[in-house]
Short mmCIF file of C-alpha atoms in Angstrom, two decimals:
data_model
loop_
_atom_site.label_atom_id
_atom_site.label_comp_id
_atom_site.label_asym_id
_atom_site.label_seq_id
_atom_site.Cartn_x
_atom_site.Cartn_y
_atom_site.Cartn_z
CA UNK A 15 19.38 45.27 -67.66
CA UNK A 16 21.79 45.82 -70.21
CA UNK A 17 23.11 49.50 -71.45
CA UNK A 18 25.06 51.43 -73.93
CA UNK A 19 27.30 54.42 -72.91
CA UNK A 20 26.11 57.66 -73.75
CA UNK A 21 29.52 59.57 -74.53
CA UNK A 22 28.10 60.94 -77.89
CA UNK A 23 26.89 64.31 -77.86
CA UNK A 24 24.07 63.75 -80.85
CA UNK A 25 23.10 60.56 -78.73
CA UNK A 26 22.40 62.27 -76.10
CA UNK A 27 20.86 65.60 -77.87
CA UNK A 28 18.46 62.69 -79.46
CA UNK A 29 17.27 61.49 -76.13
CA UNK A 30 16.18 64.63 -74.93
CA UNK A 31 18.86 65.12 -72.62
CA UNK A 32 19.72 68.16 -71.06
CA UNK A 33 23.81 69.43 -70.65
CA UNK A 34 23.63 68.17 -67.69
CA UNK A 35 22.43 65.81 -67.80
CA UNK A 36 24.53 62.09 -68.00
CA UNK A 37 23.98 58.35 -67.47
CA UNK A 38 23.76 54.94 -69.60
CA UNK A 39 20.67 54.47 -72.07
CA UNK A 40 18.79 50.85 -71.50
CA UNK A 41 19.17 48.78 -74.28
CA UNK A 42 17.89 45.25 -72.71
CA UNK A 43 14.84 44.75 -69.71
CA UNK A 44 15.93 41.34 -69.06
CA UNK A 45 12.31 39.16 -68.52
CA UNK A 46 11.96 37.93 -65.05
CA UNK A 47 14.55 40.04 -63.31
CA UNK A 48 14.20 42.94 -61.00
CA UNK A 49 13.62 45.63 -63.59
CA UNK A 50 11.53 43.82 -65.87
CA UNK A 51 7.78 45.71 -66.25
CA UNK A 52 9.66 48.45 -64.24
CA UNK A 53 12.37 50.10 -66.53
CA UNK A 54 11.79 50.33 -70.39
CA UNK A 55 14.17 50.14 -73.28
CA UNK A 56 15.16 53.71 -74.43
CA UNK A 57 15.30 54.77 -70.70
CA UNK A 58 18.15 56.73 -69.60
CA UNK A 59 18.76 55.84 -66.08
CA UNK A 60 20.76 59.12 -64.46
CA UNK A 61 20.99 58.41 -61.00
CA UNK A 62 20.74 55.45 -58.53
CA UNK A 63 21.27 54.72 -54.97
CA UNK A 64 19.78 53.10 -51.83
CA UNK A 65 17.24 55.85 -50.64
CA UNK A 66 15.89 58.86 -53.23
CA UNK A 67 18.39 61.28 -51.06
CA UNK A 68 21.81 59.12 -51.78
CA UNK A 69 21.28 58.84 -55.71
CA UNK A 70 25.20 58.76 -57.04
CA UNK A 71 24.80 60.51 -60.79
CA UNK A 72 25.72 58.47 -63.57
CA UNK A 73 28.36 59.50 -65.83
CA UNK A 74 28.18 58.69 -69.62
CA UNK A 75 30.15 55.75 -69.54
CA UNK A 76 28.92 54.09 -66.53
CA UNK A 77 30.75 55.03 -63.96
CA UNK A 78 29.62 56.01 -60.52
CA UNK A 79 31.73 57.98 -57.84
CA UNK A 80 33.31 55.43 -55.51
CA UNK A 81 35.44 56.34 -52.48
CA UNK A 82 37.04 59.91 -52.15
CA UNK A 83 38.30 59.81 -55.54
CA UNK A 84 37.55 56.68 -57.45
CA UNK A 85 34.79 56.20 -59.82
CA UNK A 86 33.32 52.45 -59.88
CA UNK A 87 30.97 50.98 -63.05
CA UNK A 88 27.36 51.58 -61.92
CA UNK A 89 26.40 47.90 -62.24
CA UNK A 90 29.29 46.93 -59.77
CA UNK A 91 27.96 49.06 -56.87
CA UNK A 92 24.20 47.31 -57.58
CA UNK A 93 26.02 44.24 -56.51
CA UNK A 94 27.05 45.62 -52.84
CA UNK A 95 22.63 45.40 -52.60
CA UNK A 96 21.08 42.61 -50.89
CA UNK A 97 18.26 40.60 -52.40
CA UNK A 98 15.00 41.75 -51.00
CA UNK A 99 16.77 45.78 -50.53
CA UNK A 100 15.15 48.62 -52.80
CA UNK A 101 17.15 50.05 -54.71
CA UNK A 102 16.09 53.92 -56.11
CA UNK A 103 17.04 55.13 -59.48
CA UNK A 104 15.96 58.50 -61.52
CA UNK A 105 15.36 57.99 -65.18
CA UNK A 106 14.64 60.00 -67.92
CA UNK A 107 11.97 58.61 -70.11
CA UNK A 108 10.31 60.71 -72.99
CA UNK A 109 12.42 63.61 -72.15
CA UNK A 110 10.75 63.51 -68.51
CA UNK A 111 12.92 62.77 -65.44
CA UNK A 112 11.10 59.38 -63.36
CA UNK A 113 11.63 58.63 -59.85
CA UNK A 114 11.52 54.55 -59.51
CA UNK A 115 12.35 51.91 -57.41
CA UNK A 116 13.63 48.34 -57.69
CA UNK A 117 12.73 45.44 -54.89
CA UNK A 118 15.92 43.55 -55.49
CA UNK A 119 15.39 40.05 -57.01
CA UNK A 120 17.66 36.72 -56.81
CA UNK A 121 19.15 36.65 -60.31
CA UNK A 122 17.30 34.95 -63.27
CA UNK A 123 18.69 33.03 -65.94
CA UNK A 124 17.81 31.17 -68.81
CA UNK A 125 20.90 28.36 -68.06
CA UNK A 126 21.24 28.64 -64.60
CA UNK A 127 24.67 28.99 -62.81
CA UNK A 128 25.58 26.38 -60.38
CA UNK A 129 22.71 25.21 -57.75
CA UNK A 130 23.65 23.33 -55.11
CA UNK A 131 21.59 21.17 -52.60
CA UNK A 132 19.03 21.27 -55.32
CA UNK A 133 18.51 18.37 -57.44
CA UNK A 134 17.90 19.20 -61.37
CA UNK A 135 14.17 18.62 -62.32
CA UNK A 136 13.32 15.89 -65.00
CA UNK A 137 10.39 14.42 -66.74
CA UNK A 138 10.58 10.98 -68.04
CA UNK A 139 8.02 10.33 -70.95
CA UNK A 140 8.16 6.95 -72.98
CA UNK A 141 11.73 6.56 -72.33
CA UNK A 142 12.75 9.75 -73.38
CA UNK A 143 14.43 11.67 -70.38
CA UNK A 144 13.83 15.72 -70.24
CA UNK A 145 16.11 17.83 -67.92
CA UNK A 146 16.69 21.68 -68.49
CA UNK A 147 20.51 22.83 -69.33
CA UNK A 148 22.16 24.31 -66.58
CA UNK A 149 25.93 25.18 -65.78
CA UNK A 150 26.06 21.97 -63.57
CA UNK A 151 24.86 19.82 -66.84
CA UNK A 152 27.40 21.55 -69.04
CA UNK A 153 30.52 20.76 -66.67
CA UNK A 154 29.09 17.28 -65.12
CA UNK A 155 28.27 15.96 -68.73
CA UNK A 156 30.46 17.21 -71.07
CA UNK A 157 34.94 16.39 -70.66
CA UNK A 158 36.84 18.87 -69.99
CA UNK A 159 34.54 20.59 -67.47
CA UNK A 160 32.22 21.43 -70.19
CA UNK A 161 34.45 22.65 -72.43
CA UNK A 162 33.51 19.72 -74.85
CA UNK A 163 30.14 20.79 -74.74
CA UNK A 164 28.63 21.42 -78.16
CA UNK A 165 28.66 25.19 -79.25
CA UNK A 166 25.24 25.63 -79.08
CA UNK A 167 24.85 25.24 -75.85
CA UNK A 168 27.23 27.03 -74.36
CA UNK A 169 26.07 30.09 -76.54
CA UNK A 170 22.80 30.00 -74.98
CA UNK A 171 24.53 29.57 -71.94
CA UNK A 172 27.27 32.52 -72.67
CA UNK A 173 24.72 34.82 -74.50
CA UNK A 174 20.91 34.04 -74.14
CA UNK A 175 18.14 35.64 -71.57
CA UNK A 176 14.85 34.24 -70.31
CA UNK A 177 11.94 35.66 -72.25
CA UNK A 178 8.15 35.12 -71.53
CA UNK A 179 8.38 32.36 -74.08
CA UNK A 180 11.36 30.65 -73.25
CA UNK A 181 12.03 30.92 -69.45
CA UNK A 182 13.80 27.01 -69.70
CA UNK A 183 16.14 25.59 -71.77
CA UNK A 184 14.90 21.77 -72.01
CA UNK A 185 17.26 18.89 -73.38
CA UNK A 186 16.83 15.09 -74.28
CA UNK A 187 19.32 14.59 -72.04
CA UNK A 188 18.80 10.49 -72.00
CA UNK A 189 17.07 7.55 -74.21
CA UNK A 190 15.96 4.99 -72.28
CA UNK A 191 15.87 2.36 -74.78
CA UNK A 192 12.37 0.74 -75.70
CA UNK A 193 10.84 0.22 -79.52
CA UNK A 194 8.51 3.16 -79.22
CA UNK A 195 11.34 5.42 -78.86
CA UNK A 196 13.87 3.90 -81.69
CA UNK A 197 16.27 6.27 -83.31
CA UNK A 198 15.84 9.09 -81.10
CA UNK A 199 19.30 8.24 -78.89
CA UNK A 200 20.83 9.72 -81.78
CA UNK A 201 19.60 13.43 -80.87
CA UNK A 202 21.16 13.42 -77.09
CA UNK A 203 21.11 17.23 -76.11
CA UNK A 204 19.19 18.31 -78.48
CA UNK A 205 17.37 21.32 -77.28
CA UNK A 206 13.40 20.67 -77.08
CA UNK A 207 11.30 24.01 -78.75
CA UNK A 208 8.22 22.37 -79.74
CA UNK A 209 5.57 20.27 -78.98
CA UNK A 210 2.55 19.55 -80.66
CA UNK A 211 3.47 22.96 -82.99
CA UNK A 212 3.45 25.28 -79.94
CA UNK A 213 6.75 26.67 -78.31
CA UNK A 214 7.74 25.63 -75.12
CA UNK A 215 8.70 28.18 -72.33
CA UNK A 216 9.66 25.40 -69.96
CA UNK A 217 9.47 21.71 -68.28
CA UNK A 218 6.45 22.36 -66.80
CA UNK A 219 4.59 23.48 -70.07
CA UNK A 220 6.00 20.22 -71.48
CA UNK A 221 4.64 17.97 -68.93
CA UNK A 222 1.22 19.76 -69.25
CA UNK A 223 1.53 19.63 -72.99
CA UNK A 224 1.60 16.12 -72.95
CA UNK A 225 -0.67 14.98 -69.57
CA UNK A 226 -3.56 17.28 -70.65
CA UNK A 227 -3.28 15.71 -74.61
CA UNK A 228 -6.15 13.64 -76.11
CA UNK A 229 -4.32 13.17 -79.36
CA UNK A 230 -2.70 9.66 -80.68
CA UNK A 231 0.36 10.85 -81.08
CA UNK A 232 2.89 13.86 -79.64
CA UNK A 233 4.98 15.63 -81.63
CA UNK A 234 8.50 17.33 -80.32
CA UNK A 235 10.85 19.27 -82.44
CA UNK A 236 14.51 20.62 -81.86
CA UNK A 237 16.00 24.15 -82.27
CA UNK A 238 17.43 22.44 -85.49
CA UNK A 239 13.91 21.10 -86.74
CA UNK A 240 14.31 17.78 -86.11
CA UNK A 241 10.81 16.07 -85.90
CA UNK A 242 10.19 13.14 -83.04
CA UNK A 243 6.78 11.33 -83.24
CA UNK A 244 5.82 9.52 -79.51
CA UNK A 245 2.32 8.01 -78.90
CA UNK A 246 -0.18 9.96 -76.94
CA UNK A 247 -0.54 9.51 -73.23
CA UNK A 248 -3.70 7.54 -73.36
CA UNK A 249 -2.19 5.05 -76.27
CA UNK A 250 -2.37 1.57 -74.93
CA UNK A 251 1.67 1.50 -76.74
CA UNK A 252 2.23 4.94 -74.40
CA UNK A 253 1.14 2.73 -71.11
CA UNK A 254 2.96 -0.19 -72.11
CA UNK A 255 5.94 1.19 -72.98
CA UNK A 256 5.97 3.50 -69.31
CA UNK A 257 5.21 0.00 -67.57
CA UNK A 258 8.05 -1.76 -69.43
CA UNK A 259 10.64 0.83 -69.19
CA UNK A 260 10.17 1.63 -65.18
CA UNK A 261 10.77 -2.06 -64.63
CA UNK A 262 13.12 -2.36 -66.79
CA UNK A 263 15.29 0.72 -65.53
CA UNK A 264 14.15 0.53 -62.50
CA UNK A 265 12.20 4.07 -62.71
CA UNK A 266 10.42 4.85 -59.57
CA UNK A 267 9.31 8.44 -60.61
CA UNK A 268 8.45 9.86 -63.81
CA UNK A 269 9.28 12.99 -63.14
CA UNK A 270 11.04 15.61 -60.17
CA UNK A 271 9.27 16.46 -57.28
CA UNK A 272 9.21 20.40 -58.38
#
């Protein structure tokens, strides 16, 4: 979740909450994450702790206590929690105080942070090579450990959360060069939003999109509205361009095994 510090009296007067009463209003349910279709935004979470009788109270700017005599921000203790642990927090929501608990989740993100052992999922359509942006893409593609990386991506990286309809983050991240796809090497990371005029959440809706299509031709756009035309998967110039460009490039699989 994300949250705004409460230390304003009115603020808190607004929210309906008593004198004392304290704790950090929810500004941000992240999608996909262990809060999401749990907490709301405008809740005021008060209290938290690993069974209903060890709730620490939340004090208007975050802090829990922490030790004898230290005080700790809230969201630093929720990292001490083990995936899979509940986690119980009282919140006030329409003036009314809410009992709740959290089954902790392995964190979600639109780019994800670095994975390792796993090998990044792809899809290879008419030459054109889909992978989603992740923090091992920025830092193995781009010099300077990623810090070459164009702007927009590491702002989504930096500053974007998953949503129902964009849970992936999917880039042209390679042309493999064959007529049917001429021109298009010049839009290398571009982020992929649409196909066929509906957004795309993720990889797998793209390889659906464009398996399950009847029509002659596909249609992709980028986040800056840049229009690519490809033929549709049951095109004889669609089958002879997949034919041409496995042997070619010596493609043995279209796509990832996930």
């Amino acid at each position: 979740v994300e949250v705004q510090h409460l230390l304003n009296p009115m603020l808190r007067q607004h929210l309906g909450m008593a004198a004392d009463q304290s704790g950090v209003l929810v500004t941000n349910v992240i999608w996909g994450n262990s809060a999401h279709k749990i907490l709301q935004k405008g809740d005021v979470i008060i209290a938290m702790g690993a069974s209903p009788s060890k709730k620490k109270k939340i004090a208007n700017n975050g802090t829990i206590p922490y030790g004898d005599s230290h005080r700790v921000d809230f969201l630093i203790d929720v990292t001490l929690f083990q995936c899979g642990e509940k986690l119980h927090l009282s919140v006030l929501r329409e003036k009314k105080v809410l009992d709740v608990t959290l089954t902790l989740l392995p964190q979600f993100d639109l780019v994800p942070l670095a994975q390792h052992d796993i090998l990044p999922p792809y899809f290879v359509y008419c030459g054109m090579v889909f992978q989603l942006l992740s923090l091992d893409y920025i830092t193995n593609v781009f010099a300077s450990g990623g810090g070459q990386a164009p702007k927009s991506l590491l702002v989504l990286f930096e500053n974007s959360n998953p949503s129902e309809e964009r849970q992936e983050v999917i880039l042209l991240a390679q042309v493999l060069t064959h007529s049917v796809n001429t021109g298009y090497d010049e839009l290398l990371n571009s982020v992929i939003t649409h196909i066929n005029g509906k957004k795309l959440a993720s990889l797998h809706q793209l390889v659906q999109e464009i398996e399950t299509s009847t029509a002659e031709e596909i249609e992709l756009k980028t986040a800056d509205d840049v229009m690519m035309i490809l033929p549709g998967p049951n095109s004889a110039l669609a089958k002879e361009a997949r034919a041409k460009i496995a042997a070619r490039y010596r493609v043995t699989a279209d796509r990832s095994n996930d």
